[in-house]
mmCIF file of C-alpha atoms and ligand atoms in Angstrom:
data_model
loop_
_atom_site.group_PDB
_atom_site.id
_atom_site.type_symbol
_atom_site.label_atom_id
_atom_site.label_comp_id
_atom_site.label_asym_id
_atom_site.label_seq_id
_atom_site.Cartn_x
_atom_site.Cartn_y
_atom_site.Cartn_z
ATOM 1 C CA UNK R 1 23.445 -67.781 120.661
ATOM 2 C CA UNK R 2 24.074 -64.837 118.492
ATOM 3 C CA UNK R 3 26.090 -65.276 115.253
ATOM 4 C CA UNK R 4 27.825 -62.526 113.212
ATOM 5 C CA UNK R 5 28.163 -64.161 109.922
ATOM 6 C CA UNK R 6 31.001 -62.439 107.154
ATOM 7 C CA UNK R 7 30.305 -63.453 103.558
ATOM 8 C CA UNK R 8 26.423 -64.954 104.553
ATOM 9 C CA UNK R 9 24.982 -64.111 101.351
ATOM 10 C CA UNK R 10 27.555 -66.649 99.612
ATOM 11 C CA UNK R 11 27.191 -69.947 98.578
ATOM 12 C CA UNK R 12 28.921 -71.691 102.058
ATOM 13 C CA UNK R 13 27.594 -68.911 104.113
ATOM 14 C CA UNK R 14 23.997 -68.950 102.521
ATOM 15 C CA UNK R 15 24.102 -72.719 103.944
ATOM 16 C CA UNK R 16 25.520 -71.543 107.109
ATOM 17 C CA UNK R 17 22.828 -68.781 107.713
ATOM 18 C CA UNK R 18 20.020 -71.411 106.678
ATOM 19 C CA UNK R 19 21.857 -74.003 109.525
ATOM 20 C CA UNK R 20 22.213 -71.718 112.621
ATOM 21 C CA UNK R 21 18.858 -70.713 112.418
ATOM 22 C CA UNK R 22 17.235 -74.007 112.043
ATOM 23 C CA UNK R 23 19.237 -74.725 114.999
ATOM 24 C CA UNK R 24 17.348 -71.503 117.021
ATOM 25 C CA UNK R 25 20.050 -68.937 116.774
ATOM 26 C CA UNK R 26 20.305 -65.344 116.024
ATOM 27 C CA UNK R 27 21.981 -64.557 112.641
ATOM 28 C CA UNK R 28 23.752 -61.534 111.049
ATOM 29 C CA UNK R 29 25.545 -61.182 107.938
ATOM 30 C CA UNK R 30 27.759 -58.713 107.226
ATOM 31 C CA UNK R 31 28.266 -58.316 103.285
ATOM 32 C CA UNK R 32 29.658 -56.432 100.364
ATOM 33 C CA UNK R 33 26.158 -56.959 98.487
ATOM 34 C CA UNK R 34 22.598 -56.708 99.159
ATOM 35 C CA UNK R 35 21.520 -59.652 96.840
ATOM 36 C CA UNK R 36 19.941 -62.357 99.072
ATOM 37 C CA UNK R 37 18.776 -64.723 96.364
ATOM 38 C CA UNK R 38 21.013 -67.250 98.309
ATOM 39 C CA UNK R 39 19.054 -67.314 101.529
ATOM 40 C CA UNK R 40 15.433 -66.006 99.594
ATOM 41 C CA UNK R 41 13.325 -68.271 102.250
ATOM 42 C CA UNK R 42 15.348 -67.163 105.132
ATOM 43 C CA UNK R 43 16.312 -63.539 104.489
ATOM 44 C CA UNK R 44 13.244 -62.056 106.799
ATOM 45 C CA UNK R 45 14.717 -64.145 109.687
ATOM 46 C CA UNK R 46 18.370 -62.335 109.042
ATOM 47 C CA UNK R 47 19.880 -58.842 110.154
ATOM 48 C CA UNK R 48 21.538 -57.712 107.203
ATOM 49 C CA UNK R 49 24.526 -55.384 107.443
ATOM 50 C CA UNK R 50 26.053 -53.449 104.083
ATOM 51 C CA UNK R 51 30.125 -53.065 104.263
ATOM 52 C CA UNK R 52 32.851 -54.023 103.531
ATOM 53 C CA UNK R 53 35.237 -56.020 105.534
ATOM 54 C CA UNK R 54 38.309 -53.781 104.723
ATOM 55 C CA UNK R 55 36.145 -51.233 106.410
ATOM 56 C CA UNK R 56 37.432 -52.070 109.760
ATOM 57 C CA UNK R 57 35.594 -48.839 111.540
ATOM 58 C CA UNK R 58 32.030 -50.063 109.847
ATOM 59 C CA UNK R 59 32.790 -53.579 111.177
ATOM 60 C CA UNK R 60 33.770 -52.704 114.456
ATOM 61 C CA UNK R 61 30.508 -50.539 114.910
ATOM 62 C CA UNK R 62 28.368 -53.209 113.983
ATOM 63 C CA UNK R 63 29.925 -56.070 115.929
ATOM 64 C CA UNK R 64 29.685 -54.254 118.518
ATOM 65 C CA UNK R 65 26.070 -53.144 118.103
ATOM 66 C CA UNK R 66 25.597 -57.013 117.750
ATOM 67 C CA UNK R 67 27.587 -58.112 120.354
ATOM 68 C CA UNK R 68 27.312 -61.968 118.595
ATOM 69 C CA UNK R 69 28.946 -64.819 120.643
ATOM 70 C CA UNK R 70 30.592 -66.055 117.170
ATOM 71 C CA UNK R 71 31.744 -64.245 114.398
ATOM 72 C CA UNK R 72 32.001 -66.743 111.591
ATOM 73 C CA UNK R 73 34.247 -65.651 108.705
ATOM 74 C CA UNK R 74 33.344 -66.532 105.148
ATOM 75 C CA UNK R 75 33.502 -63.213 103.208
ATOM 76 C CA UNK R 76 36.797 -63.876 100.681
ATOM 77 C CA UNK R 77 38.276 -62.441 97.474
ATOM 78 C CA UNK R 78 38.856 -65.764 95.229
ATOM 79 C CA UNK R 79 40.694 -64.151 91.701
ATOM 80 C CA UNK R 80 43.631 -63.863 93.401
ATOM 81 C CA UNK R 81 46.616 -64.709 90.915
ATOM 82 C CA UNK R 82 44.490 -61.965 88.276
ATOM 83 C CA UNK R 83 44.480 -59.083 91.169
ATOM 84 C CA UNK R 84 46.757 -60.467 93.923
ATOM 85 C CA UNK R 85 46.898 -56.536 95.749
ATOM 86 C CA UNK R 86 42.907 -57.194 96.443
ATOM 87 C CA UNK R 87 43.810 -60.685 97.206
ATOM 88 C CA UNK R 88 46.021 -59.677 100.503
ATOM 89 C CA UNK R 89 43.787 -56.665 101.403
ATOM 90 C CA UNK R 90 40.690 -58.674 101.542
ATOM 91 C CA UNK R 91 41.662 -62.277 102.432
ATOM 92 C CA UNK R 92 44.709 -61.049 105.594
ATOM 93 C CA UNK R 93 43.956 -57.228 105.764
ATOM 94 C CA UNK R 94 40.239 -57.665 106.394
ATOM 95 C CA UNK R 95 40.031 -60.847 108.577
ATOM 96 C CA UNK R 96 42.420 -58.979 110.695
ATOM 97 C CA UNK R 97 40.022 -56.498 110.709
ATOM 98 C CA UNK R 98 37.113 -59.535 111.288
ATOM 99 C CA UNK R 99 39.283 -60.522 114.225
ATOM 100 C CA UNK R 100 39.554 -57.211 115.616
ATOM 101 C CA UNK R 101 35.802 -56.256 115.193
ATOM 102 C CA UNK R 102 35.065 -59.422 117.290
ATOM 103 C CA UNK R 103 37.627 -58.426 120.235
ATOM 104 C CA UNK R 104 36.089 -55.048 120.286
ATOM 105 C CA UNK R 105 32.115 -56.946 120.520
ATOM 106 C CA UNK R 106 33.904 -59.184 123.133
ATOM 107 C CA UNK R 107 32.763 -62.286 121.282
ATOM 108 C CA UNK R 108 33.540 -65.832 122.557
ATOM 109 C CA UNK R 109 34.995 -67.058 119.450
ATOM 110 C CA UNK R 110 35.844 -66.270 115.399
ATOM 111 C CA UNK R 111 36.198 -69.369 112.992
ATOM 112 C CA UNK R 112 37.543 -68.624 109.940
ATOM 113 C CA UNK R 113 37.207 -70.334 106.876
ATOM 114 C CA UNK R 114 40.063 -71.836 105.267
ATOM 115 C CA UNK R 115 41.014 -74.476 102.419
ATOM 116 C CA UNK R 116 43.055 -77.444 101.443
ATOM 117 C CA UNK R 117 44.703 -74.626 99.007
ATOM 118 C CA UNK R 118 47.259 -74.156 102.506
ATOM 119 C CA UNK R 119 48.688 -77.884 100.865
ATOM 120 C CA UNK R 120 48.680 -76.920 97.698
ATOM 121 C CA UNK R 121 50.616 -77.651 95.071
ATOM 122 C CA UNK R 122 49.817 -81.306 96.146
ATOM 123 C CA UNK R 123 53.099 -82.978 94.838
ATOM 124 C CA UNK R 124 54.930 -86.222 95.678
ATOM 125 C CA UNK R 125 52.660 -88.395 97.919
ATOM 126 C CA UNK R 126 49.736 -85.881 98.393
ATOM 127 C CA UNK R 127 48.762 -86.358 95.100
ATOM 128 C CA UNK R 128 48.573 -88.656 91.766
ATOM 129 C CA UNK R 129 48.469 -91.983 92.444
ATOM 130 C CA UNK R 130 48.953 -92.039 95.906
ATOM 131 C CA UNK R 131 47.029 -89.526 97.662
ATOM 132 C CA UNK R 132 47.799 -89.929 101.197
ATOM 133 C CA UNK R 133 45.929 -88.095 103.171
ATOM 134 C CA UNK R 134 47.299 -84.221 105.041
ATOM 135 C CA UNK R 135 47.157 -84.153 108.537
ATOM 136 C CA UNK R 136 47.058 -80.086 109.693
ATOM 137 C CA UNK R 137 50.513 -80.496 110.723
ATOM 138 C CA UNK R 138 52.060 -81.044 107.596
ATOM 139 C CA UNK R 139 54.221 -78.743 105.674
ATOM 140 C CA UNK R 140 52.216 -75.283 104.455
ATOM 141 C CA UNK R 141 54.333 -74.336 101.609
ATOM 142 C CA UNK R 142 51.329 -73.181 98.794
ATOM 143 C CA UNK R 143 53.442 -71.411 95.976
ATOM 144 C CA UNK R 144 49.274 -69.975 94.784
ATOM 145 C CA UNK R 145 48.268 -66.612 95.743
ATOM 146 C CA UNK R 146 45.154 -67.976 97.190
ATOM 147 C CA UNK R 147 46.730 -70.443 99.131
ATOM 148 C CA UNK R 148 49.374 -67.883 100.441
ATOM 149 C CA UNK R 149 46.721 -65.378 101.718
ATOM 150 C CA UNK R 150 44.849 -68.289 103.184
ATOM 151 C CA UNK R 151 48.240 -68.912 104.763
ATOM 152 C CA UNK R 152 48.811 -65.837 106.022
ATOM 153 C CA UNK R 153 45.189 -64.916 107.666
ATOM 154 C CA UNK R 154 45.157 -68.305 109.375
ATOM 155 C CA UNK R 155 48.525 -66.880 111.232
ATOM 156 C CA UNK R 156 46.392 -63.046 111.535
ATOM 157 C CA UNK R 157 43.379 -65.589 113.407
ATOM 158 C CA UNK R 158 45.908 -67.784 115.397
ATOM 159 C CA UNK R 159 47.847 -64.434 116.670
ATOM 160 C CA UNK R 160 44.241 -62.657 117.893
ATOM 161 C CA UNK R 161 43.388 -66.400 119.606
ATOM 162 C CA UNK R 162 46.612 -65.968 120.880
ATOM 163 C CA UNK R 163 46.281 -62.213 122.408
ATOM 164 C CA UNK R 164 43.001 -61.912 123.297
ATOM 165 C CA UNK R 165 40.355 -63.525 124.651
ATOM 166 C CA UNK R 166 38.422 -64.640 121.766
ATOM 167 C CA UNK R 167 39.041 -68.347 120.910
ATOM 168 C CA UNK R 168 40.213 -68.012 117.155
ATOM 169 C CA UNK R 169 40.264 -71.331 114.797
ATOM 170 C CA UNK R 170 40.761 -71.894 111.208
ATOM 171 C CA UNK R 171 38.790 -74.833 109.210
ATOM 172 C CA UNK R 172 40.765 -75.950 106.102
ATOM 173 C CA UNK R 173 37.872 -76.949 103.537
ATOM 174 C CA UNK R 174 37.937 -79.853 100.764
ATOM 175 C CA UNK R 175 36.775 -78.808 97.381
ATOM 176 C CA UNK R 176 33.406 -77.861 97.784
ATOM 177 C CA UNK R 177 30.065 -78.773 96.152
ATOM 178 C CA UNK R 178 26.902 -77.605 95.966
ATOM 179 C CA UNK R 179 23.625 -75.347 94.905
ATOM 180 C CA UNK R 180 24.272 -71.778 94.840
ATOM 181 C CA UNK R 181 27.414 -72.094 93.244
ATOM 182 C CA UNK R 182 26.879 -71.877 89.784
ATOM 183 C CA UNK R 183 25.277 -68.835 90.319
ATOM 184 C CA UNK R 184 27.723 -66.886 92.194
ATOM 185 C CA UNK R 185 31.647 -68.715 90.733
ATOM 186 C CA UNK R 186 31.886 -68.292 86.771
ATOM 187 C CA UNK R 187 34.969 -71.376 85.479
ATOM 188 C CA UNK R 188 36.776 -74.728 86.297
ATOM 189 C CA UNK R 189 36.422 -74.198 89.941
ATOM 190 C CA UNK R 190 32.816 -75.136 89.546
ATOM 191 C CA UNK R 191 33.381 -78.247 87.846
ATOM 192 C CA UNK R 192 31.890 -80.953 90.534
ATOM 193 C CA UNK R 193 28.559 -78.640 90.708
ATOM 194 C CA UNK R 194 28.203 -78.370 87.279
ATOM 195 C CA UNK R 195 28.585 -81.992 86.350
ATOM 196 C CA UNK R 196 25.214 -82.449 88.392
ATOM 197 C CA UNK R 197 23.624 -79.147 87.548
ATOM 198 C CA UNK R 198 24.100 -78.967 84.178
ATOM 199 C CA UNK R 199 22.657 -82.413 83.645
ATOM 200 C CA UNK R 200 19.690 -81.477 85.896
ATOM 201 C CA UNK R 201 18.617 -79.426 83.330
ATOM 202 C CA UNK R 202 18.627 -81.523 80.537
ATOM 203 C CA UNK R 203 22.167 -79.883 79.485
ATOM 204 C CA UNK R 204 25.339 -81.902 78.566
ATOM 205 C CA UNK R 205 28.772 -81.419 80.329
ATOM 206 C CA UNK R 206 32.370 -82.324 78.835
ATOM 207 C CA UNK R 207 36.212 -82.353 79.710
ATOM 208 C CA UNK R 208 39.018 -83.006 77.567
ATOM 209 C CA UNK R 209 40.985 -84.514 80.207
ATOM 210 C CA UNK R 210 40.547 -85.547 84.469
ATOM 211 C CA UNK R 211 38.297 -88.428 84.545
ATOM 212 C CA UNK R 212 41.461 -90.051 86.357
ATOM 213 C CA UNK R 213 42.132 -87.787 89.094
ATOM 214 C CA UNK R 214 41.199 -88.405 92.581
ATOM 215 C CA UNK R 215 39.875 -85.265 94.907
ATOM 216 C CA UNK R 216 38.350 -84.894 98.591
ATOM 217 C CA UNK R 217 35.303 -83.578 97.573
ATOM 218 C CA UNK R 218 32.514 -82.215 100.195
ATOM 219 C CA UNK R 219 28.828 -81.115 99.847
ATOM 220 C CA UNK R 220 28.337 -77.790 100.747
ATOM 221 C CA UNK R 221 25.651 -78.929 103.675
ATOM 222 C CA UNK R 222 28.620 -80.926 105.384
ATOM 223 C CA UNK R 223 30.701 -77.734 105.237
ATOM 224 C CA UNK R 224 27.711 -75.608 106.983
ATOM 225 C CA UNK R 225 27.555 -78.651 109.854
ATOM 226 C CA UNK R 226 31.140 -78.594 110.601
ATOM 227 C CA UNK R 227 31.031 -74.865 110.451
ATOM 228 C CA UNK R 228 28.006 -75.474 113.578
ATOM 229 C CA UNK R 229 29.664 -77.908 114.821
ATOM 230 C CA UNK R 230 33.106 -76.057 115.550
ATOM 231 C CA UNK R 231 30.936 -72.639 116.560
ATOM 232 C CA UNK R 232 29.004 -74.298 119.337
ATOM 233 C CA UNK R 233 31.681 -76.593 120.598
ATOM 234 C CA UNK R 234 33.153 -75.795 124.146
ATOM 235 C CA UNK R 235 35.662 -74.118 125.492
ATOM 236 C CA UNK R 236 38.896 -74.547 125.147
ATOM 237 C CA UNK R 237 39.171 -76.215 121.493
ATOM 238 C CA UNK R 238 42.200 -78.069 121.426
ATOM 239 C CA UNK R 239 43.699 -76.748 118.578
ATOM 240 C CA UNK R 240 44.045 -73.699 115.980
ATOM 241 C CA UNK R 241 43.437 -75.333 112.374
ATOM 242 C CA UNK R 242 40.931 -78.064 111.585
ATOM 243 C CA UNK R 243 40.666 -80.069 107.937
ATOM 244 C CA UNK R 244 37.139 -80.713 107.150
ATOM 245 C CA UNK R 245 37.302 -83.539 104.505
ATOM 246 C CA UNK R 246 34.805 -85.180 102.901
ATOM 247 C CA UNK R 247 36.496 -88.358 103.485
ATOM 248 C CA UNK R 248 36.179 -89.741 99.729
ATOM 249 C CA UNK R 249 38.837 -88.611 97.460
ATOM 250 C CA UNK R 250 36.621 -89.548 94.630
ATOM 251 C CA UNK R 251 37.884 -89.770 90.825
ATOM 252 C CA UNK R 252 36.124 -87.952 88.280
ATOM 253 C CA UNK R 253 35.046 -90.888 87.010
ATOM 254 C CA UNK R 254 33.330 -92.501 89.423
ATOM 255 C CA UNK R 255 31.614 -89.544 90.556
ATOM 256 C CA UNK R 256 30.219 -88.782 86.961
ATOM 257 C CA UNK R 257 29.445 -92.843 87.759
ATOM 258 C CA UNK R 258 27.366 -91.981 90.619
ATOM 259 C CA UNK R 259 25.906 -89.109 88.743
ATOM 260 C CA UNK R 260 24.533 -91.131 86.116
ATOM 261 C CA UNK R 261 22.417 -93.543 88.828
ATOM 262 C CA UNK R 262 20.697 -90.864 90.023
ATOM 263 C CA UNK R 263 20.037 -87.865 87.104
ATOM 264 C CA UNK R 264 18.511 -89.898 84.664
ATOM 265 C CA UNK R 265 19.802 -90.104 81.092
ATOM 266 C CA UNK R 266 22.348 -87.714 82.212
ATOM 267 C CA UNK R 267 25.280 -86.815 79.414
ATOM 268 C CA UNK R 268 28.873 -86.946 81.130
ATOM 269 C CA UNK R 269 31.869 -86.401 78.923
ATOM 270 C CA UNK R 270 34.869 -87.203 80.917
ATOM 271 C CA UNK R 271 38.338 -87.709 79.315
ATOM 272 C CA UNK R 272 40.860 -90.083 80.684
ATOM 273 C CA UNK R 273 44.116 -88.166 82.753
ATOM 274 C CA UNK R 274 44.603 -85.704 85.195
ATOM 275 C CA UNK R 275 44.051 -82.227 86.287
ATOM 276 C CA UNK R 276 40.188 -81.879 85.016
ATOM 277 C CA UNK R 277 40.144 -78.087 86.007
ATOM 278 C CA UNK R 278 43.543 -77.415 83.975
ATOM 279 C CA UNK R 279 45.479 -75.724 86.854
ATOM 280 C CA UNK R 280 48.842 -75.095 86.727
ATOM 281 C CA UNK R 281 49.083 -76.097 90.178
ATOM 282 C CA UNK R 282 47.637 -79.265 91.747
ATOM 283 C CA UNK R 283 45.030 -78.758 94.321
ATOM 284 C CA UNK R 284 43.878 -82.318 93.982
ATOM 285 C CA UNK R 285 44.545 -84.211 97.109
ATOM 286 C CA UNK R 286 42.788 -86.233 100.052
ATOM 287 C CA UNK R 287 42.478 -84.830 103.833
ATOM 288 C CA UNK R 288 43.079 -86.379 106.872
ATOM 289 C CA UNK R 289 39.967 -85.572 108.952
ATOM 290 C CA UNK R 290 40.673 -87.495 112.159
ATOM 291 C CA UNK R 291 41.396 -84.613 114.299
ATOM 292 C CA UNK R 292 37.494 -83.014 113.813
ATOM 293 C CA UNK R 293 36.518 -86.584 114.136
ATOM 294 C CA UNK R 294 38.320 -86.938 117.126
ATOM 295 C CA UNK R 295 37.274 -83.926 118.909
ATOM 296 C CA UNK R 296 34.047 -83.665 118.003
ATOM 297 C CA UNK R 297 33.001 -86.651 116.782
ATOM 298 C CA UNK R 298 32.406 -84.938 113.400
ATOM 299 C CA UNK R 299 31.734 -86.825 109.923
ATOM 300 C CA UNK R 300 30.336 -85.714 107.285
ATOM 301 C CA UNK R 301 26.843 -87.252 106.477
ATOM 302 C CA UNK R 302 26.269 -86.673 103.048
ATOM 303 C CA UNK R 303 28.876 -89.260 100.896
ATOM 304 C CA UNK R 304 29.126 -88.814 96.762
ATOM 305 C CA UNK R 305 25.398 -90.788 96.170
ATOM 306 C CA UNK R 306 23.720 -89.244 98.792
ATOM 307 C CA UNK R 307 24.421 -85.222 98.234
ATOM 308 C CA UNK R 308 23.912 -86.233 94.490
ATOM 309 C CA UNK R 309 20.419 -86.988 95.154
ATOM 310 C CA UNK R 310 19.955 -83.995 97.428
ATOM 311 C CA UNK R 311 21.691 -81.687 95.403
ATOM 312 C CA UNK R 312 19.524 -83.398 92.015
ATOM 313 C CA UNK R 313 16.192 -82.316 94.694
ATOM 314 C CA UNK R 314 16.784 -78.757 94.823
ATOM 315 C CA UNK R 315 17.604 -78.357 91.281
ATOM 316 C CA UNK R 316 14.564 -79.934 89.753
ATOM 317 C CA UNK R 317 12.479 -78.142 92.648
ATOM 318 C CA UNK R 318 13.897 -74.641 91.527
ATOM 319 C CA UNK R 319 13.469 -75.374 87.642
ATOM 320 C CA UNK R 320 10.210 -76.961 88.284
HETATM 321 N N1 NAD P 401 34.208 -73.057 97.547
HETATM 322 C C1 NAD P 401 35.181 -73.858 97.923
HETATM 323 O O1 NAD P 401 35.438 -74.918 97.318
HETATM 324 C C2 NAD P 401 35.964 -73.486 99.133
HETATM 325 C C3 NAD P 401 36.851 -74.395 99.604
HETATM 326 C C4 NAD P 401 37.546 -74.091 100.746
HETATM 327 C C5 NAD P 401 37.325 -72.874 101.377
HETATM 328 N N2 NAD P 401 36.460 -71.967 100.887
HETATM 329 C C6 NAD P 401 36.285 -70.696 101.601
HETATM 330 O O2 NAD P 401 34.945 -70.557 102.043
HETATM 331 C C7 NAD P 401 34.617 -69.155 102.120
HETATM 332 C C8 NAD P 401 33.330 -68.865 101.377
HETATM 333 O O3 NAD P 401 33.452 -69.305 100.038
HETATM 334 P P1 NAD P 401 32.210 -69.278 99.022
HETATM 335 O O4 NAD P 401 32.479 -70.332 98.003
HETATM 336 O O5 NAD P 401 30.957 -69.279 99.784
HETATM 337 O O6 NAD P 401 32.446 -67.868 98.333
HETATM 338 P P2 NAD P 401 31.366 -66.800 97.813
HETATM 339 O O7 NAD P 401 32.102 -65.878 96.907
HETATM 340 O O8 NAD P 401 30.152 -67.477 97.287
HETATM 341 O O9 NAD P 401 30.985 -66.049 99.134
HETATM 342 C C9 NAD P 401 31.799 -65.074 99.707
HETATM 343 C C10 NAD P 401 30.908 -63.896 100.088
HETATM 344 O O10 NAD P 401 31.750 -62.885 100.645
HETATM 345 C C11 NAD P 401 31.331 -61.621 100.158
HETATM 346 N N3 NAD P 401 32.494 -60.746 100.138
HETATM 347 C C12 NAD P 401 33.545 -60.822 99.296
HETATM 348 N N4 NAD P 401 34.414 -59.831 99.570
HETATM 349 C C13 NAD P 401 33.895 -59.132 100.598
HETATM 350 C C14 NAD P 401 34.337 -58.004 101.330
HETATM 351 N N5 NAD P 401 35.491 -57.391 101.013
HETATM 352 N N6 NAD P 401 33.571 -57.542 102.350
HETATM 353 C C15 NAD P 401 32.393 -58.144 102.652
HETATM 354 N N7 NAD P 401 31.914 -59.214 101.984
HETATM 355 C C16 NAD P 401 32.670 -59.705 100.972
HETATM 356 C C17 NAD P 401 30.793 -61.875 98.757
HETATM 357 O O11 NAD P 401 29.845 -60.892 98.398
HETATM 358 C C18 NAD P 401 30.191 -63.276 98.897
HETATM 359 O O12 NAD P 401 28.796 -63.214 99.142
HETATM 360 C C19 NAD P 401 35.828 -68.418 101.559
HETATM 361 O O13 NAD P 401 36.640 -67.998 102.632
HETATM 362 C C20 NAD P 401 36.537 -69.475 100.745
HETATM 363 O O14 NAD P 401 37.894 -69.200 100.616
HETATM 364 C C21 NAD P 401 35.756 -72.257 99.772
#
């Protein structure tokens, strides 16, 4: 199959690139940058298109000089609450324009890339000390500008599924882990990555406060197999939004715990409490993942231990 790819050169869509092909499929990115340090041993095998995706002439013209089967949609503007304007042109003005370039190309399908930041804040019994897990029909109330675009272009992808004849579904992500990351996202937001990376290379890392707080947490290989996964699946999917969970909501503790049996002599500060990543909203929370597991028979395969080691591999192979 042919895949269109939005946002390939960033750290989820890097891993998605890397998984279609080693699957034997045709990729091409469309991107706002040129750097493709991301996918370095893959790039050759990748059609690489320069534009942006509130460019919806540019977009058109190449999806449909591509004609993929799948657009996949990762390209996103993440400082929202600094610049929210950019925030709503990017994140609902251009994957309306995603959805349209893949009507025009006739493409089969368009999966878009959401996040649990649709449940966000994650009060009462979605978060601290319960943590029951969020089915996808549970209330979407998010009072973050992040969540609210994600809000809003999951509505732009289910009206196009709904008028046209592209099949249009939205994944709602856990908090994701993962290489790559500390290159491209600068802040808290990285805090899971860089409590393996920085110890990895022989650095410490420390937090005032979190060690208590529980979070679905998923490695960024997971996200790039349910992204397959979803793609490839046949017609008709059964419904619009998806939660991809990692199915541990893990406390900082224990996954600094797991941490330290794998990076050895690694130096983890974590203070007691909650909110590690000092939001003033909660995003900490567990998701229910039964309906991926249900219709596709999708779990993830890496748990905390086992992407630690894998993650630990690449790390130590790069600085090596
Ligand atoms: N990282 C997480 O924890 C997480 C969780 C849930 C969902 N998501 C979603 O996954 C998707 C990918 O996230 P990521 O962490 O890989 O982000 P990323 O910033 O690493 O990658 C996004 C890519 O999109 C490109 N891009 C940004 N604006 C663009 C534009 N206007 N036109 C064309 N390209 C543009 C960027 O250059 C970048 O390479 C996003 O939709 C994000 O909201 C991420």
């Amino acid at each position: 199959m042919r895949f269109l790819v939005t946002g390939g050169l960033g750290v989820n869509g890097a891993w998605v690139v890397r998984d279609l092909l080693g699957r034997g499929h045709e990729v091409a990115v469309f991107e706002s940058r040129d750097d493709t340090s991301l996918i370095e041993d893959v790039a050759d095998r990748v059609e690489l298109v320069v534009g942006d995706i509130r460019d919806a002439e540019r977009l058109t013209d190449a999806a449909v000089r591509l004609r993929p089967d799948c657009v996949i949609h990762l390209a996103a503007f993440v400082d929202c609450e600094r610049d929210p304007h950019t925030a709503i042109a990017v994140n609902v003005g251009g994957t309306a324009a995603v959805c349209a370039a893949a009507v025009a190309a006739g493409a089969r399908r368009v999966v878009y890339t959401s996040s649990k930041a649709v449940y966000a804040p994650a009060t009462g019994k979605r978060g601290f000390p319960t943590y029951e897990s969020v089915p996808e029909d549970d209330e979407l109330r998010p009072t973050g500008m992040y969540g609210i675009t994600k809000v809003a272009a999951e509505n732009v992808v289910a009206w196009y599924g709904r008028n046209s004849e592209v099949e249009c579904v939205s994944l709602r992500f856990a908090t994701i882990f993962g290489p790559g990351r500390l290159q491209r996202h600068a802040g808290p937001i990285n805090t899971y990555s860089s409590m393996i990376e920085l110890p990895a290379s022989g650095r410490g890392f420390a937090i005032e406060q979190g060690g208590d707080e529980r979070d679905d947490i998923i490695y960024v290989l997971d996200v790039a197999d349910a992204i397959a996964c979803v793609a490839l699946a046949p017609r008709p999917l059964r419904h619009e939004a998806y939660n991809v969970a990692g199915g541990h909501a893990v406390s900082m503790h224990d996954f600094a715990d797991a941490i330290r049996r794998v990076v050895p002599g690694a130096a983890l500060d974590i203070g007691p409490g909650l909110n590690p990543m000092q939001m003033p909203d909660s995003y900490y929370m567990a998701l229910d993942g039964t309906r991926m597991e249900e219709e596709f028979g999708w779990r993830p395969r890496y748990d905390p231990d086992r992407a630690i080691r894998h993650y630990y591999e690449l790390v130590r192979t790069r600085l090596a």
